[in-house]
Coordinates of C-alpha atoms in Angstrom, one line a residue:
Chain L
M12 CA -7.4 12.0 0.0
K13 CA -8.4 8.5 0.7
S14 CA -11.6 9.4 2.5
L15 CA -12.7 11.3 -0.6
R16 CA -12.5 8.3 -2.9
P17 CA -15.7 6.5 -2.0
L18 CA -17.5 9.8 -2.3
A19 CA -16.1 10.4 -5.7
A20 CA -17.0 6.9 -6.7
V21 CA -20.6 7.4 -5.6
A22 CA -20.7 10.7 -7.5
L23 CA -19.4 9.1 -10.6
I24 CA -22.0 6.3 -10.4
V25 CA -24.9 8.8 -9.9
F26 CA -23.5 10.8 -12.9
L27 CA -23.4 7.6 -15.0
Y28 CA -27.0 6.7 -14.2
L29 CA -28.1 10.3 -15.0
L30 CA -26.2 10.3 -18.2
P31 CA -29.0 8.9 -20.4
I32 CA -31.6 11.4 -19.1
V33 CA -29.8 14.7 -18.8
H34 CA -28.9 16.5 -22.0
I35 CA -25.2 17.3 -22.3
P36 CA -24.7 19.7 -25.3
L37 CA -21.3 18.5 -26.7
L38 CA -21.9 14.8 -26.2
D39 CA -25.2 14.9 -28.1
S40 CA -25.6 15.3 -31.7
E41 CA -28.5 15.5 -34.2
D42 CA -27.1 12.5 -36.0
F43 CA -28.0 10.0 -33.3
D44 CA -30.1 9.3 -30.3
F45 CA -27.6 9.6 -27.4
P46 CA -29.3 7.1 -25.0
S47 CA -29.5 4.5 -27.7
L48 CA -25.9 5.0 -28.4
L49 CA -25.1 4.6 -24.7
F50 CA -26.7 1.1 -24.8
Y51 CA -25.2 0.0 -28.1
P52 CA -22.4 0.2 -29.0
I53 CA -21.0 2.0 -25.9
G54 CA -22.5 0.0 -23.0
I55 CA -22.3 -3.4 -24.6
F56 CA -18.8 -2.8 -25.9
V57 CA -17.6 -1.7 -22.4
L58 CA -19.1 -4.9 -20.9
L59 CA -17.3 -7.0 -23.6
A60 CA -14.1 -5.1 -23.0
I61 CA -14.2 -5.8 -19.2
G62 CA -14.4 -9.5 -20.1
L63 CA -11.7 -9.3 -22.6
Y64 CA -9.5 -7.4 -20.1
V65 CA -9.6 -10.4 -17.8
T66 CA -8.1 -12.8 -20.4
I67 CA -5.8 -10.4 -22.3
G68 CA -5.0 -7.7 -19.8
L69 CA -4.7 -9.8 -16.6
A70 CA -3.8 -13.3 -17.6
G71 CA -2.1 -12.2 -20.8
L72 CA -3.9 -14.7 -23.0
L73 CA -4.5 -13.3 -26.5
N74 CA -8.1 -14.4 -26.8
L75 CA -9.5 -13.7 -30.3
G76 CA -12.6 -15.8 -29.8
H77 CA -14.2 -13.4 -27.3
V78 CA -17.0 -12.4 -29.6
A79 CA -18.1 -16.1 -29.9
F80 CA -19.0 -16.0 -26.2
F81 CA -21.0 -12.8 -26.8
A82 CA -22.8 -14.8 -29.5
V83 CA -23.4 -17.8 -27.2
G84 CA -25.0 -15.5 -24.6
A85 CA -27.2 -13.8 -27.3
Y86 CA -28.3 -17.1 -28.8
T87 CA -29.0 -18.6 -25.4
M88 CA -31.3 -15.6 -24.8
G89 CA -32.9 -15.8 -28.2
L90 CA -33.6 -19.5 -28.1
C91 CA -34.8 -19.6 -24.5
N92 CA -37.1 -16.6 -25.0
T93 CA -38.6 -17.4 -28.3
L94 CA -38.9 -21.2 -27.9
L95 CA -39.6 -21.5 -24.2
G96 CA -40.9 -18.1 -23.4
W97 CA -38.4 -17.5 -20.5
P98 CA -38.0 -13.9 -19.6
Y99 CA -34.7 -12.0 -19.7
F100 CA -34.0 -12.0 -16.0
A101 CA -34.4 -15.8 -15.9
V102 CA -32.2 -16.4 -19.0
L103 CA -29.5 -14.0 -17.9
P104 CA -27.8 -16.3 -15.3
L105 CA -28.3 -19.2 -17.8
A106 CA -26.7 -17.2 -20.6
V107 CA -23.7 -16.4 -18.3
A108 CA -23.4 -20.1 -17.3
V109 CA -23.6 -21.4 -20.8
S110 CA -21.0 -18.9 -22.0
M111 CA -18.7 -19.9 -19.1
V112 CA -19.1 -23.6 -20.0
F113 CA -18.1 -22.7 -23.6
G114 CA -15.2 -20.7 -22.2
V115 CA -14.0 -23.7 -20.2
L116 CA -14.5 -26.1 -23.2
I117 CA -12.5 -23.9 -25.5
A118 CA -9.9 -23.1 -22.9
A119 CA -9.2 -26.6 -21.7
P120 CA -7.6 -27.9 -24.9
T121 CA -6.3 -24.6 -26.3
L122 CA -4.6 -23.3 -23.2
R123 CA -1.8 -25.8 -23.6
L124 CA -0.9 -23.4 -26.5
R125 CA 0.9 -20.2 -25.9
G126 CA 1.1 -16.8 -27.5
D127 CA 0.5 -16.7 -31.2
Y128 CA -0.8 -20.3 -31.3
L129 CA -3.4 -19.5 -28.7
A130 CA -4.5 -16.5 -30.7
I131 CA -4.9 -18.5 -33.9
A132 CA -6.8 -21.3 -32.1
T133 CA -9.2 -18.8 -30.4
L134 CA -9.6 -16.9 -33.7
G135 CA -10.6 -20.2 -35.3
F136 CA -13.1 -20.8 -32.6
G137 CA -14.7 -17.4 -33.2
Q138 CA -15.1 -18.3 -36.9
V139 CA -16.4 -21.8 -36.2
I140 CA -19.1 -20.4 -34.0
Q141 CA -20.2 -17.8 -36.6
I142 CA -20.3 -20.5 -39.3
F143 CA -22.2 -22.9 -36.9
L144 CA -24.8 -20.2 -36.2
T145 CA -25.3 -19.6 -39.9
N146 CA -25.7 -23.3 -40.8
A147 CA -27.0 -25.2 -37.8
P148 CA -30.7 -26.2 -38.1
G149 CA -33.1 -24.4 -35.7
L150 CA -31.0 -21.2 -35.3
G151 CA -32.5 -19.3 -38.2
G152 CA -29.5 -19.4 -40.5
V153 CA -28.4 -16.0 -41.8
R154 CA -31.8 -14.5 -40.8
G155 CA -31.1 -15.3 -37.2
I156 CA -33.7 -15.1 -34.4
S157 CA -36.2 -12.3 -34.2
G158 CA -39.0 -11.4 -31.9
I159 CA -36.9 -11.7 -28.7
A160 CA -38.9 -10.1 -25.9
P161 CA -37.6 -7.2 -23.8
P162 CA -37.3 -7.8 -20.1
T163 CA -40.3 -7.8 -17.9
S164 CA -40.9 -4.5 -16.1
I165 CA -39.5 -3.9 -12.6
G166 CA -42.1 -1.7 -10.8
P167 CA -42.1 1.6 -12.6
L168 CA -39.2 0.6 -14.9
V169 CA -40.7 -0.4 -18.2
F170 CA -38.5 -1.9 -20.8
G171 CA -40.3 -0.7 -23.9
V172 CA -39.3 -0.7 -27.5
L173 CA -39.2 3.1 -27.7
D174 CA -37.4 4.1 -24.6
P175 CA -33.8 3.1 -24.4
V176 CA -33.1 4.6 -21.0
P177 CA -34.1 1.6 -18.8
F178 CA -31.8 -0.5 -21.1
V179 CA -29.0 1.9 -20.5
W180 CA -29.5 1.5 -16.7
L181 CA -29.6 -2.3 -17.1
V182 CA -26.3 -2.5 -19.0
L183 CA -24.8 0.1 -16.7
T184 CA -25.7 -2.1 -13.7
L185 CA -24.1 -5.1 -15.3
I186 CA -21.0 -3.1 -16.1
L187 CA -20.7 -2.1 -12.4
I188 CA -21.2 -5.7 -11.3
A189 CA -18.6 -6.9 -13.7
Y190 CA -16.2 -4.1 -12.7
F191 CA -16.6 -5.0 -9.1
I192 CA -16.0 -8.7 -9.7
V193 CA -12.8 -8.0 -11.8
R194 CA -11.5 -5.4 -9.3
R195 CA -12.1 -7.8 -6.5
L196 CA -10.3 -10.7 -8.1
E197 CA -7.5 -8.4 -9.3
S198 CA -6.7 -7.3 -5.7
T199 CA -6.2 -10.9 -4.3
H200 CA -3.9 -13.8 -4.9
I201 CA -6.0 -14.7 -8.0
G202 CA -5.0 -11.3 -9.6
R203 CA -1.4 -11.8 -8.5
G204 CA -1.4 -15.3 -10.0
W205 CA -2.7 -13.9 -13.4
N206 CA 0.0 -11.2 -13.3
A207 CA 2.6 -13.7 -12.8
I208 CA 1.3 -15.9 -15.6
R209 CA 1.4 -13.0 -17.9
A210 CA 4.9 -12.1 -16.9
D211 CA 6.5 -15.6 -16.9
E212 CA 4.3 -18.6 -16.9
D213 CA 7.1 -21.1 -16.2
V214 CA 8.3 -19.3 -13.1
A215 CA 4.7 -18.7 -12.0
E216 CA 4.1 -22.4 -12.0
L217 CA 7.3 -23.1 -10.1
M218 CA 6.4 -20.5 -7.5
G219 CA 3.2 -22.5 -6.8
V220 CA 0.7 -20.7 -9.0
P221 CA -1.8 -23.3 -10.4
T222 CA -1.3 -21.8 -13.9
Y223 CA -3.6 -24.0 -15.8
R224 CA -6.5 -23.6 -13.4
L225 CA -6.1 -19.8 -13.3
K226 CA -6.0 -19.6 -17.1
I227 CA -9.2 -21.5 -17.3
L228 CA -10.7 -19.3 -14.7
A229 CA -9.7 -16.2 -16.7
F230 CA -11.4 -17.6 -19.8
A231 CA -14.5 -18.6 -17.9
I232 CA -14.9 -15.2 -16.3
G233 CA -14.2 -13.3 -19.5
A234 CA -16.7 -15.6 -21.3
G235 CA -19.3 -15.2 -18.6
I236 CA -19.2 -11.4 -18.8
A237 CA -19.4 -11.6 -22.6
G238 CA -22.4 -13.9 -22.2
A239 CA -24.2 -11.4 -20.1
A240 CA -23.5 -8.8 -22.8
G241 CA -24.9 -11.1 -25.4
A242 CA -28.1 -11.8 -23.6
T243 CA -28.6 -8.1 -22.8
Y244 CA -27.9 -7.1 -26.4
A245 CA -30.4 -9.7 -27.7
T246 CA -33.2 -8.6 -25.4
K247 CA -32.9 -4.9 -26.5
A248 CA -32.3 -5.5 -30.2
S249 CA -35.0 -8.2 -30.3
F250 CA -33.2 -9.5 -33.4
I251 CA -29.9 -11.3 -33.7
S252 CA -28.1 -12.9 -36.6
P253 CA -24.6 -14.3 -37.2
E254 CA -23.6 -11.0 -38.8
T255 CA -23.7 -9.2 -35.5
F256 CA -20.9 -11.4 -34.2
D257 CA -18.4 -10.6 -37.0
L258 CA -14.7 -10.8 -36.7
S259 CA -14.4 -7.0 -37.1
L260 CA -15.9 -6.7 -33.6
I261 CA -13.0 -8.5 -31.9
I262 CA -10.5 -6.3 -33.8
L263 CA -12.4 -3.2 -32.7
L264 CA -12.3 -4.4 -29.1
I265 CA -8.6 -5.1 -29.1
A266 CA -8.0 -1.7 -30.7
A267 CA -10.0 -0.2 -27.8
L268 CA -7.9 -2.1 -25.2
T269 CA -4.7 -1.1 -26.9
I270 CA -5.7 2.6 -26.9
G271 CA -6.7 2.5 -23.2
G272 CA -3.9 0.3 -22.1
T273 CA -4.3 -3.5 -21.8
R274 CA -2.9 -3.6 -18.4
S275 CA -5.4 -1.3 -16.7
L276 CA -9.1 -1.9 -16.2
T277 CA -9.8 1.9 -16.3
G278 CA -7.8 2.1 -19.5
A279 CA -9.7 -0.7 -21.1
I280 CA -13.0 1.0 -20.2
V281 CA -11.9 4.5 -21.3
G282 CA -10.4 3.1 -24.5
T283 CA -13.7 1.3 -25.3
L284 CA -15.7 4.5 -24.6
L285 CA -13.6 6.3 -27.1
V286 CA -13.7 3.6 -29.8
A287 CA -17.4 3.1 -29.4
Y288 CA -18.4 6.7 -29.2
L289 CA -16.1 8.8 -31.4
P290 CA -16.8 7.2 -34.7
E291 CA -20.5 7.9 -34.1
R292 CA -20.0 11.4 -32.9
F293 CA -18.0 12.3 -36.1
R294 CA -20.3 10.5 -38.4
E295 CA -20.6 13.8 -40.4
F296 CA -17.1 13.2 -41.6
G297 CA -18.2 10.1 -43.4
D298 CA -15.5 7.5 -44.2
L299 CA -12.8 10.0 -43.2
R300 CA -13.5 9.2 -39.6
M301 CA -12.3 5.6 -40.0
L302 CA -9.1 6.9 -41.5
L303 CA -8.6 9.2 -38.6
F304 CA -9.3 6.4 -36.2
A305 CA -6.7 4.3 -37.9
A306 CA -4.2 7.2 -37.8
V307 CA -4.8 7.7 -34.1
L308 CA -4.2 4.0 -33.5
V309 CA -0.9 4.0 -35.4
L310 CA 0.2 7.1 -33.5
M311 CA -0.7 5.5 -30.2
V312 CA 1.3 2.4 -31.0
I313 CA 4.3 4.5 -31.9
F314 CA 4.3 7.0 -29.1
R315 CA 2.4 5.4 -26.3
P316 CA 2.5 1.7 -26.8
Q317 CA 1.4 1.1 -23.2
G318 CA -1.9 2.9 -23.9
L319 CA -3.5 5.9 -22.2
F320 CA -3.5 4.3 -18.7
G321 CA -1.0 1.5 -19.0
R322 CA 2.2 1.0 -17.2
R323 CA 5.2 1.6 -19.4
L324 CA 6.1 -1.4 -21.4
P325 CA 9.0 -3.5 -20.0
R326 CA 11.4 -3.3 -22.9
E327 CA 11.7 0.5 -22.8
A328 CA 12.6 0.8 -19.2
E329 CA 16.0 -0.7 -19.6
S330 CA 17.6 2.3 -21.2
G331 CA 18.4 5.4 -19.1
S332 CA 17.5 6.3 -15.5
E333 CA 15.1 8.9 -16.7
V334 CA 12.7 6.3 -18.0
V335 CA 13.3 4.2 -14.9
E336 CA 12.1 7.1 -12.8
N337 CA 9.0 7.3 -14.9
V338 CA 8.2 3.7 -14.3
K339 CA 8.5 4.1 -10.5
G340 CA 6.1 7.0 -10.7
E341 CA 3.6 5.1 -12.7
A342 CA 3.8 1.8 -10.9
H343 CA 0.9 2.6 -8.6
G344 CA -0.8 5.1 -10.7
T345 CA -3.2 2.5 -12.2
A346 CA -4.6 1.3 -8.9
Chain Z
M30 CA 27.0 -27.5 13.5
A31 CA 26.1 -30.4 11.2
P32 CA 22.8 -32.0 12.1
P33 CA 23.3 -35.6 13.3
D34 CA 22.7 -38.4 10.9
V35 CA 19.7 -39.6 12.9
S36 CA 17.5 -36.6 11.7
P37 CA 14.9 -37.9 9.2
V38 CA 15.4 -37.9 5.5
L39 CA 13.8 -34.9 3.9
L40 CA 14.4 -35.5 0.2
R41 CA 15.3 -38.9 -1.2
I42 CA 16.5 -39.1 -4.7
E43 CA 16.7 -42.7 -5.9
R44 CA 18.5 -43.9 -9.0
I45 CA 17.3 -40.9 -11.0
G46 CA 18.0 -41.0 -14.7
V47 CA 17.2 -38.2 -17.2
Q48 CA 17.6 -38.4 -21.0
F49 CA 17.2 -35.8 -23.6
G50 CA 17.1 -37.7 -26.8
G51 CA 20.2 -39.7 -26.9
I52 CA 22.0 -37.6 -24.3
V53 CA 22.1 -38.9 -20.8
A54 CA 21.9 -35.9 -18.5
L55 CA 21.6 -37.9 -15.3
D56 CA 22.4 -41.5 -14.8
G57 CA 21.3 -43.3 -11.7
V58 CA 21.9 -40.6 -9.2
D59 CA 21.2 -41.3 -5.5
L60 CA 21.1 -38.5 -3.0
D61 CA 19.6 -38.1 0.5
I62 CA 19.0 -34.7 2.1
R63 CA 18.2 -34.7 5.8
E64 CA 16.1 -32.2 7.5
R65 CA 17.8 -28.8 8.0
E66 CA 20.8 -30.1 6.2
I67 CA 22.7 -27.9 3.7
V68 CA 24.0 -30.0 0.9
G69 CA 26.2 -28.7 -1.9
V70 CA 26.1 -30.0 -5.4
I71 CA 29.3 -29.3 -7.4
G72 CA 30.7 -30.6 -10.7
P73 CA 32.1 -29.3 -13.9
N74 CA 29.8 -27.5 -16.4
G75 CA 27.4 -29.9 -18.0
A76 CA 27.6 -32.4 -15.2
G77 CA 23.8 -32.4 -14.7
K78 CA 23.5 -30.1 -11.7
T79 CA 20.7 -27.9 -13.0
T80 CA 19.0 -30.9 -14.5
L81 CA 19.0 -32.4 -11.0
F82 CA 17.2 -29.2 -9.8
N83 CA 14.8 -29.5 -12.8
V84 CA 13.9 -33.0 -12.1
V85 CA 13.3 -32.4 -8.3
T86 CA 11.0 -29.4 -9.1
G87 CA 9.1 -31.4 -11.8
V88 CA 10.4 -29.3 -14.7
A89 CA 12.2 -32.2 -16.3
K90 CA 10.6 -35.7 -16.3
P91 CA 12.9 -38.5 -15.1
S92 CA 13.2 -41.5 -17.4
S93 CA 13.8 -43.7 -14.3
G94 CA 14.0 -43.5 -10.6
N95 CA 12.0 -41.9 -7.8
I96 CA 12.0 -38.8 -5.7
S97 CA 10.2 -38.6 -2.4
L98 CA 9.8 -35.8 0.1
L99 CA 9.4 -36.9 3.7
G100 CA 8.5 -40.3 2.5
H101 CA 5.8 -39.2 -0.1
A102 CA 6.6 -39.7 -3.8
I103 CA 6.7 -36.5 -5.7
T104 CA 7.9 -37.9 -9.1
G105 CA 5.6 -36.8 -11.9
L106 CA 3.5 -34.3 -9.8
R107 CA 2.7 -30.9 -11.4
Q108 CA 5.3 -28.2 -10.6
H109 CA 3.0 -26.0 -8.5
V110 CA 1.9 -29.0 -6.5
I111 CA 5.6 -29.9 -5.8
T112 CA 6.2 -26.3 -4.7
A113 CA 3.1 -26.4 -2.4
R114 CA 4.4 -29.7 -0.9
G115 CA 7.5 -27.8 0.1
I116 CA 10.2 -27.5 -2.5
A117 CA 11.1 -24.0 -3.7
R118 CA 13.9 -22.8 -5.9
T119 CA 15.9 -19.9 -7.2
F120 CA 17.2 -19.5 -10.7
Q121 CA 20.8 -19.4 -12.0
N122 CA 19.8 -16.7 -14.4
I123 CA 17.6 -14.4 -12.3
R124 CA 14.0 -14.8 -13.2
L125 CA 11.9 -12.3 -11.2
F126 CA 8.6 -10.8 -12.2
E127 CA 10.4 -7.7 -13.3
D128 CA 7.4 -5.4 -13.6
M129 CA 6.0 -6.2 -10.3
T130 CA 7.2 -4.6 -7.1
V131 CA 9.5 -6.4 -4.7
R132 CA 6.6 -6.8 -2.3
E133 CA 4.3 -8.3 -5.1
N134 CA 7.1 -10.7 -6.0
V135 CA 7.3 -12.0 -2.5
M136 CA 3.5 -12.0 -2.0
L137 CA 3.2 -14.3 -5.0
G138 CA 5.5 -16.8 -3.2
A139 CA 3.5 -16.4 0.0
D140 CA 0.3 -17.3 -1.9
C141 CA 1.7 -20.7 -2.6
G142 CA -0.5 -23.6 -1.5
R143 CA -3.6 -21.4 -0.9
R144 CA -6.8 -23.4 -1.2
D145 CA -9.2 -20.5 -1.2
G146 CA -10.4 -19.7 -4.8
S147 CA -12.3 -17.1 -6.7
P148 CA -15.6 -17.3 -4.6
G149 CA -13.7 -16.4 -1.5
A150 CA -11.9 -13.6 -3.2
L151 CA -15.1 -12.3 -4.8
L152 CA -17.2 -12.3 -1.7
G153 CA -14.4 -11.3 0.7
L154 CA -15.0 -14.4 2.8
S155 CA -13.2 -14.6 6.1
H156 CA -10.7 -17.3 5.2
T157 CA -9.6 -15.3 2.1
R158 CA -9.2 -12.2 4.3
R159 CA -7.2 -14.3 6.8
N160 CA -5.1 -15.8 4.0
E161 CA -4.4 -12.4 2.5
A162 CA -3.3 -11.1 5.9
E163 CA -1.1 -14.1 6.5
A164 CA 0.5 -13.7 3.1
R165 CA 1.2 -10.0 3.8
A166 CA 2.7 -10.9 7.2
R167 CA 4.8 -13.7 5.6
T168 CA 6.0 -11.2 3.0
S169 CA 7.0 -8.6 5.5
E170 CA 8.9 -11.2 7.4
M171 CA 10.8 -12.4 4.3
L172 CA 11.6 -8.8 3.2
A173 CA 13.0 -8.1 6.6
F174 CA 15.0 -11.4 6.6
T175 CA 16.6 -10.6 3.3
G176 CA 17.1 -6.9 4.1
L177 CA 14.8 -5.7 1.3
T178 CA 12.1 -4.0 3.4
R179 CA 13.2 -0.5 2.2
H180 CA 12.9 -1.6 -1.4
A181 CA 9.4 -3.1 -0.9
G182 CA 7.7 -0.7 -3.4
T183 CA 10.5 -0.8 -6.0
L184 CA 9.9 -2.6 -9.3
A185 CA 12.0 -5.8 -9.3
R186 CA 13.8 -4.7 -12.5
N187 CA 15.1 -1.6 -10.8
L188 CA 16.9 -3.4 -8.0
S189 CA 20.6 -3.8 -8.0
Y190 CA 21.9 -7.2 -9.1
G191 CA 22.7 -8.3 -5.6
D192 CA 19.3 -7.3 -4.3
Q193 CA 17.7 -9.2 -7.2
R194 CA 19.5 -12.3 -6.0
R195 CA 18.2 -11.6 -2.5
L196 CA 14.7 -11.1 -3.9
E197 CA 14.9 -14.5 -5.6
L198 CA 15.7 -16.0 -2.2
A199 CA 12.9 -14.1 -0.4
R200 CA 10.3 -15.1 -3.0
A201 CA 11.3 -18.8 -2.8
L202 CA 11.4 -18.7 1.1
A203 CA 8.0 -17.1 1.1
T204 CA 6.5 -20.3 -0.2
R205 CA 7.3 -22.0 3.2
P206 CA 9.6 -24.6 1.7
K207 CA 10.9 -27.6 3.6
L208 CA 13.7 -27.7 1.0
L209 CA 15.2 -24.8 -0.8
L210 CA 17.1 -25.3 -4.0
I211 CA 19.5 -22.5 -4.7
D212 CA 21.2 -22.4 -8.1
E213 CA 24.5 -20.5 -8.3
P214 CA 23.6 -17.6 -6.0
A215 CA 27.0 -16.1 -5.8
A216 CA 27.7 -15.8 -9.5
G217 CA 29.0 -12.3 -10.2
F218 CA 29.4 -11.4 -6.6
N219 CA 32.5 -9.8 -5.1
P220 CA 34.1 -11.4 -2.0
T221 CA 32.2 -9.3 0.5
E222 CA 28.9 -9.9 -1.1
K223 CA 29.7 -13.6 -1.3
Q224 CA 30.4 -13.6 2.5
E225 CA 27.0 -11.9 3.2
L226 CA 25.3 -14.4 1.0
A227 CA 26.9 -17.3 2.7
E228 CA 25.6 -16.0 6.0
L229 CA 22.1 -15.5 4.6
I230 CA 22.0 -19.1 3.3
R231 CA 23.3 -20.5 6.5
S232 CA 20.6 -18.6 8.4
V233 CA 17.9 -20.0 6.2
R234 CA 18.1 -23.1 8.4
A235 CA 16.3 -21.0 11.1
F236 CA 13.1 -21.4 9.1
G237 CA 13.5 -25.2 9.5
C238 CA 14.3 -25.9 5.9
G239 CA 17.0 -27.9 4.2
V240 CA 19.1 -26.5 1.4
L241 CA 20.4 -28.0 -1.8
L242 CA 23.0 -25.6 -3.2
I243 CA 24.6 -25.5 -6.6
E244 CA 27.7 -23.2 -6.5
H245 CA 30.9 -23.0 -8.3
D246 CA 32.8 -21.0 -5.6
I247 CA 34.4 -23.8 -3.6
N248 CA 35.0 -21.6 -0.6
I249 CA 31.3 -20.9 -0.2
V250 CA 30.4 -24.6 -0.7
T251 CA 33.0 -25.9 1.8
G252 CA 32.2 -23.1 4.2
I253 CA 28.5 -23.6 4.6
C254 CA 27.6 -27.1 3.4
D255 CA 27.3 -30.0 5.8
R256 CA 27.7 -32.4 2.9
I257 CA 28.8 -32.1 -0.7
A258 CA 27.8 -34.3 -3.6
V259 CA 29.9 -34.2 -6.8
L260 CA 28.4 -34.9 -10.2
N261 CA 30.4 -35.6 -13.3
F262 CA 28.9 -36.6 -16.7
G263 CA 25.5 -37.2 -15.0
R264 CA 26.9 -39.5 -12.4
K265 CA 27.5 -38.9 -8.7
I266 CA 31.2 -39.6 -8.2
A267 CA 31.5 -38.6 -4.6
D268 CA 29.3 -37.7 -1.6
G269 CA 30.7 -36.7 1.8
T270 CA 31.7 -33.9 4.2
P271 CA 33.7 -30.9 2.7
C272 CA 36.9 -32.4 4.1
E273 CA 36.3 -35.8 2.5
I274 CA 35.4 -34.2 -0.8
T275 CA 38.4 -31.9 -1.1
A276 CA 40.7 -34.8 -0.5
D277 CA 38.9 -37.3 -2.8
P278 CA 41.1 -38.4 -5.7
A279 CA 38.0 -38.9 -8.0
V280 CA 36.9 -35.3 -7.5
I281 CA 40.4 -33.9 -8.1
K282 CA 40.5 -36.0 -11.2
A283 CA 37.2 -34.7 -12.4
Y284 CA 38.2 -31.1 -11.9
L285 CA 41.8 -31.1 -12.8
G286 CA 42.1 -34.1 -15.1
T287 CA 44.5 -37.0 -14.8
P288 CA 48.2 -36.1 -15.1
D289 CA 48.7 -38.0 -18.3
A290 CA 45.7 -36.4 -19.9
A291 CA 47.1 -32.9 -19.3

């Protein structure tokens, strides 16, 4: 079994890269251009969700300001490109770095708060950034920044306005890099430290986990990934405005994580795929689809609160040996 | 059995005072623990025993006094730094990471004091790989020592009560402590379990660490401790060998009250 896993991973990656160029009957629809959809919302949302998974899923920090880091990345790209003429691939590392700096700046004071208080503080930060982008001079106000250039071509790969496929490959590559980074950290003492912080921060600290530093690291990594998503979104859309970074986006992302299971990276990704794709696919149902979406969410919370891929939630396991057996079975299922 | 008095002082608690609002939890407590020594702390409920643990581990801030480990002051250091310096503890009310496996719980302790950060983890650098391997080896060793090896893959919440107490001990020992603080380990144990636990605590000395033990069961305390300190109302009222303590009139008074008060 073990020896098949790398093979399966390679097959999956090849399949993902082929996805925008092969026509798959059921996935496609006349209502939309499937490759475009794969870039936004699907690809960008998945990238954002991976970042959010680090703070919420791993370190257990309810970070509602995630979209602000997305905005910081996008505006870094927008400004550097339109004002300085820097190409995407030069700005990308900068956008990641700037977002990480913002992550640390926000985390340093707010991480002394816990739970609900942290959620409110980060939510406030998200709002402040949006209002700042609307009102600060030089950022274009509500009209935002337009005319952001696509990336320069890499050999035969031309990032044009008409063909979304290279952009899909670009965001897919970033997703794979982010996935690798998060998986890697998860499997070492950093990941164990995050798990411990989520479970019981006081005990984690007493067992030698540098809780404050690890929480900042979680914020910085989450913010950096969101920054990459922002820069990539900006270069494709060529136009960004404060409206793009609305509060509804964070709610959607958290819904996605809840559906997939906040405590599993696979779950976070699958949940986001569903949340990003299904409403588009069922566009023919009009507003009814949002109602269905809400119903699914409520049912999930009632019947499978740990999400599709999550470990069973702690509270439930206490009653009855049957449930306990379940937990044992699932304990390693997420790996 | 008891280490000679000439062995160097491991932990020195000097005139420690702790106040919560107007309540004096500890009042000028002095206590020395020598290397590899097992020192018991007893006293009636509310005497300040757990506060003493909290102040040594950095959870509670002392309003006066100093604490030093092997001659280096540790007062006011952050908790994880104190743990990394060599003081580990278990909890009176068991506080395991319940949704982690037994092995993961102990691994977390074994990670204590690691200096390799995220870049090492990310790039799989050699010192991170070496540290991970060391942590795994340390974990296996501690699991074997506490007899938990066969439960390594079990979630901590699914362990029996006794095994959870053992896991607390394994996790704390995994941090490579020089001093282990054990808070009421025998609570809720039957006599056989208490005996096994006493043996386990005694054998902790093999790892070269000293022990500060809070325990209400006087048989355990007198059975395994080299020295016993008695707290009452935040003050140390006696400090000596088990024989001295059990004969001390002040201790008897604290526990049983004076004849005319009864």
